[in-house]
GROMACS .gro file of C-alpha atoms in nm:
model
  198
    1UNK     CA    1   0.000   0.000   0.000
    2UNK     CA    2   0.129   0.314  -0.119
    3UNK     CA    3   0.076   0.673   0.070
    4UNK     CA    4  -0.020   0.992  -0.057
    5UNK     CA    5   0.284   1.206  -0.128
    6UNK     CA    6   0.251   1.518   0.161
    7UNK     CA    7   0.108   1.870   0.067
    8UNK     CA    8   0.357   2.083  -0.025
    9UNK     CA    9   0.451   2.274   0.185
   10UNK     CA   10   0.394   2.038   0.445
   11UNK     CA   11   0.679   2.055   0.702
   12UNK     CA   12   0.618   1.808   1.002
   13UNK     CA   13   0.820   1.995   1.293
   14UNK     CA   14   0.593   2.305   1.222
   15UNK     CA   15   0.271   2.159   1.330
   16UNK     CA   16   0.434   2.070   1.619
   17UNK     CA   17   0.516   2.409   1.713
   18UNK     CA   18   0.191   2.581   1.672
   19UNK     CA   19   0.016   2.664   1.966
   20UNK     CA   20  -0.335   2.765   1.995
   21UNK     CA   21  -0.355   3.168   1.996
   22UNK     CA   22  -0.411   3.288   2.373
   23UNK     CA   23  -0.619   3.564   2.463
   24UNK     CA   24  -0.602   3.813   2.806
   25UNK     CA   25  -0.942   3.835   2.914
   26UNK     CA   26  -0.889   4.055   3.198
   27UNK     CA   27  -0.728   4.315   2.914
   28UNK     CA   28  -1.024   4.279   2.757
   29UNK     CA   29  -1.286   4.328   3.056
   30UNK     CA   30  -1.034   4.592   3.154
   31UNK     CA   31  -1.146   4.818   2.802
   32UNK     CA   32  -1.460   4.759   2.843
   33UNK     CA   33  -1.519   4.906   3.152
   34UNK     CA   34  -1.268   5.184   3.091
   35UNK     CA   35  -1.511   5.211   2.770
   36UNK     CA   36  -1.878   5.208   2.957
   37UNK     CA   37  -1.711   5.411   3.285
   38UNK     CA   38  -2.086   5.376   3.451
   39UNK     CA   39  -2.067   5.605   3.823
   40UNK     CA   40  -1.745   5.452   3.987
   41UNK     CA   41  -1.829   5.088   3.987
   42UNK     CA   42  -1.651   4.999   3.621
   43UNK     CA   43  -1.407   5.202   3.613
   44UNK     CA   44  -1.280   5.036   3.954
   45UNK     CA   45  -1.294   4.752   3.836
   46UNK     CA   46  -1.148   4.848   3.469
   47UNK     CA   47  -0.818   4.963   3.663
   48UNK     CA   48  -0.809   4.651   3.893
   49UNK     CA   49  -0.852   4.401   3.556
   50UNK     CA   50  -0.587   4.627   3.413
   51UNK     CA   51  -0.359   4.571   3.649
   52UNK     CA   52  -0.378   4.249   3.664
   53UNK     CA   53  -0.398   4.174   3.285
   54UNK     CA   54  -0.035   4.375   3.220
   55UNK     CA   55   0.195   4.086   3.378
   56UNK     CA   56   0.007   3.835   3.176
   57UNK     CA   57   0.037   4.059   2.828
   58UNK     CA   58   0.386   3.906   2.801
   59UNK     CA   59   0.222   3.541   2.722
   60UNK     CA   60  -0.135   3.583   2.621
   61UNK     CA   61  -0.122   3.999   2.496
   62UNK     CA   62  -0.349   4.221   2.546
   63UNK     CA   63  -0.046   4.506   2.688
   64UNK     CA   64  -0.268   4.817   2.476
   65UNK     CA   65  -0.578   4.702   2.588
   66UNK     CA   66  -0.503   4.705   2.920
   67UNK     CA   67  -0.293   5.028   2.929
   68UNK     CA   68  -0.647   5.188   2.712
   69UNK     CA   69  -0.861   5.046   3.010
   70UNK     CA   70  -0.690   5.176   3.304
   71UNK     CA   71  -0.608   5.488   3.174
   72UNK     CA   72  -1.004   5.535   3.025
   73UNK     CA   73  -1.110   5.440   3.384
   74UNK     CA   74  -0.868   5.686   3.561
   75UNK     CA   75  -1.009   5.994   3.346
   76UNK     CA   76  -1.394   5.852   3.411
   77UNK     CA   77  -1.300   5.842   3.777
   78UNK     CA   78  -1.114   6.233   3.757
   79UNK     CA   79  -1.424   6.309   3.543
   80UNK     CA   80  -1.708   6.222   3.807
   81UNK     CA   81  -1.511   6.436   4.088
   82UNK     CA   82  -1.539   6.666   3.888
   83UNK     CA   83  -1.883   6.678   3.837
   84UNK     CA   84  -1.976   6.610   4.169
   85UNK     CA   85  -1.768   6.887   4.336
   86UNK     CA   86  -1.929   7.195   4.047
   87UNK     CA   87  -2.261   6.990   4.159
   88UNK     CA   88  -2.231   7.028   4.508
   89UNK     CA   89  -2.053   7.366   4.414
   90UNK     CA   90  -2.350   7.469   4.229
   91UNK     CA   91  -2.600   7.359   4.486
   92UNK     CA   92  -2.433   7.558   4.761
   93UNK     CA   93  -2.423   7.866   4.537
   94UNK     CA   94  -2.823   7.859   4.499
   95UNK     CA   95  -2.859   7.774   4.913
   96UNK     CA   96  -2.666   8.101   4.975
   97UNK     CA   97  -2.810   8.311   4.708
   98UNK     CA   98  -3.158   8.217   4.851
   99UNK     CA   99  -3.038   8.281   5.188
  100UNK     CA  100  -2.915   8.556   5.163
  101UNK     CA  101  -3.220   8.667   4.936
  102UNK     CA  102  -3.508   8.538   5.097
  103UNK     CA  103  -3.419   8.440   5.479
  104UNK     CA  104  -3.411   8.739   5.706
  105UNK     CA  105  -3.696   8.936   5.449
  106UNK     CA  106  -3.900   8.651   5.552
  107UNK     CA  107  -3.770   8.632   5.926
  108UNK     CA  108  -3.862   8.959   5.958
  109UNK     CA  109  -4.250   8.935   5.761
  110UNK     CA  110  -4.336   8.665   5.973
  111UNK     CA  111  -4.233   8.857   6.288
  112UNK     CA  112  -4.487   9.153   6.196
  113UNK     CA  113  -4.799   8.918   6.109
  114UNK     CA  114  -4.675   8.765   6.503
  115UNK     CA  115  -4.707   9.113   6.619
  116UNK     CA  116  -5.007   9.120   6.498
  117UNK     CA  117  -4.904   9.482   6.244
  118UNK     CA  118  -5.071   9.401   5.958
  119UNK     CA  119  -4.981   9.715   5.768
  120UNK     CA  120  -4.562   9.681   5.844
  121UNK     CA  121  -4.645   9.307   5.671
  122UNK     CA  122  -4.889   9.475   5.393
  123UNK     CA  123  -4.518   9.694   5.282
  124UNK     CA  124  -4.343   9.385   5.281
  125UNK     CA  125  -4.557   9.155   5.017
  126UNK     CA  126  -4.809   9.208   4.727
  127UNK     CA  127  -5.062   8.876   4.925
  128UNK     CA  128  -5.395   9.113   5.051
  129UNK     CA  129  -5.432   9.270   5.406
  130UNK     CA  130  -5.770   9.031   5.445
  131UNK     CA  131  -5.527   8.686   5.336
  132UNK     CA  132  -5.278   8.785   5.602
  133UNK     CA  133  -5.520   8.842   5.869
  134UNK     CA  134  -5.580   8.447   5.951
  135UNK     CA  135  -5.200   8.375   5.865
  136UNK     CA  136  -5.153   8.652   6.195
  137UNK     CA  137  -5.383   8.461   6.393
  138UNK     CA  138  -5.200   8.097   6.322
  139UNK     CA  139  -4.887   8.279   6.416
  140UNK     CA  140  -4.919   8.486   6.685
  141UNK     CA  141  -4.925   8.176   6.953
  142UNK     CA  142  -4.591   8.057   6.836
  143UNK     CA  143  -4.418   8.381   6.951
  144UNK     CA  144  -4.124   8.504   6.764
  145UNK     CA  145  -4.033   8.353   6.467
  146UNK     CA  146  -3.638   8.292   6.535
  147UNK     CA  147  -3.508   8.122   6.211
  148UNK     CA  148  -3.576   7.993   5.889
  149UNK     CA  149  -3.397   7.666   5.787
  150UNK     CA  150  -3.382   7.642   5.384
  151UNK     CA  151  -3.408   7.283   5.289
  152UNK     CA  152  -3.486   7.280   4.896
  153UNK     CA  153  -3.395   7.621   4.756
  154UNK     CA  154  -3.483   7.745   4.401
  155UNK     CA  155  -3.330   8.058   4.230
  156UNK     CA  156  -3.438   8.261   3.933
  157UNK     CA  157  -3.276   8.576   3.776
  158UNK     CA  158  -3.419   8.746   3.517
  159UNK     CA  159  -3.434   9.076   3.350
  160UNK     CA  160  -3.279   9.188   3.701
  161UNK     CA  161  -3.549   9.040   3.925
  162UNK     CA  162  -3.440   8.761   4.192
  163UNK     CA  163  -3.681   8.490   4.260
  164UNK     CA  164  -3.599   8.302   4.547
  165UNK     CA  165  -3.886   8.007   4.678
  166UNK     CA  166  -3.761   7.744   4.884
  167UNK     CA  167  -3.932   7.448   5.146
  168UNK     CA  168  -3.784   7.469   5.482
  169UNK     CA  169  -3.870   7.495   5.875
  170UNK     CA  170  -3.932   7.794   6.046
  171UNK     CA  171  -3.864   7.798   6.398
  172UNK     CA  172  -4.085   8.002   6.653
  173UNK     CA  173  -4.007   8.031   7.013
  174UNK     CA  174  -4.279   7.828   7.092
  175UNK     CA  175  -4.227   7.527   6.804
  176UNK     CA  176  -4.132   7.472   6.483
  177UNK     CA  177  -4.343   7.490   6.124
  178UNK     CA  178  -4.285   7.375   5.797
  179UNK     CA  179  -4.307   7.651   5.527
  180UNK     CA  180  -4.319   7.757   5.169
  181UNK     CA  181  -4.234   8.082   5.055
  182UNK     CA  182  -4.142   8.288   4.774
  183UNK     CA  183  -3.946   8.589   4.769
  184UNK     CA  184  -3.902   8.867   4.477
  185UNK     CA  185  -3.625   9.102   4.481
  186UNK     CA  186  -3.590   9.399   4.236
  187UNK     CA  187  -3.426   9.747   4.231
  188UNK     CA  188  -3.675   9.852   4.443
  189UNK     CA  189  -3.671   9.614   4.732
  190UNK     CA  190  -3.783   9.243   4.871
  191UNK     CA  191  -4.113   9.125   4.883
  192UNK     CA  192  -4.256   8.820   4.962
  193UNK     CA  193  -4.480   8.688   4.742
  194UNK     CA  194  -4.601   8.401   4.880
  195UNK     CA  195  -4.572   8.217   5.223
  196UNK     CA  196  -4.717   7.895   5.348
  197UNK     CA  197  -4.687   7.773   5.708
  198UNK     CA  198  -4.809   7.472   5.846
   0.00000   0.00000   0.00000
């Protein structure tokens, strides 16, 4: 029986020496989260894959991958303290503005309708003399109206008017009340357009 001559070509030592082509999968999870960078969760875990995916890039490859990951990851990481400090930068900006807008105007409304002088308040707000009548009444019990606590603060600017509203607690020297208030300042002054205590 005869054999078939080989391919040519065919060299027998060579298929010996061919070896399956190895992958780094760590490189690879390593990009992807660099890629997706979702809050702080992937890109964690695209620098810790990354890391350990470089000592195996000698044998399996994978080196650029890894390097892209970790370094992808590193800027999503540098980019969301970023945003979170002009966020909470931001944020503080508007609670001061309003503050400073809105707090002691309202302090100092709330103090008259306690006193029970109805025109001081009437100077201080556009709301009718009858509407603040009953919000004099609820008042006057608590006694002095001693702070204002802003909790969710809003603040408009246009065509140089200030609108500040914001939710907070209002603290009397006989309790405390949640409120709602808005308050409008212009070149001419503060008023408060609306209040809500209860």
């Amino acid at each position: 029986m005869t054999q078939a001559p080989p391919p040519v070509g065919y060299n027998p030592s060579a298929v010996h020496m061919q070896q399956p082509a190895q992958s780094n999968p760590l490189a690879i999870v390593s990009l992807i989260c660099g890629i997706v960078g979702c809050l702080f969760i992937t890109p964690i875990v695209g620098i810790i894959t990354g890391l350990m995916a470089l000592p195996k890039a000698k044998v399996a490859g994978g080196k650029g991958m890894a390097i892209a990951g970790i370094v992808l990851s590193i800027l999503w990481i540098i980019g969301g303290i970023g945003f979170g400090a002009a966020t909470y930068w931001g944020v503080n900006k508007i609670y001061s503005m309003v503050a400073d807008t809105a707090k002691q105007p309202t302090i100092t409304f709330i103090n008259h309708l306690v006193d029970g002088d109805i025109a001081a308040a009437s100077k201080m707000t556009d709301i009718r003399e009858d509407q603040l009548k009953p919000i004099s009444d609820y008042v006057k019990p608590l006694g002095k109206c001693q702070d204002v606590t802003i909790e969710t603060p809003n603040l408009q600017m246009k065509n140089g008017i200030t609108t500040a509203s914001f939710t907070g607690t209002a603290t009397f020297e006989k309790g405390t009340k949640h409120i709602e208030a808005m308050v409008v300042a212009d070149g001419s002054g503060v008023k408060v357009q609306s209040i809500e205590l209860k």
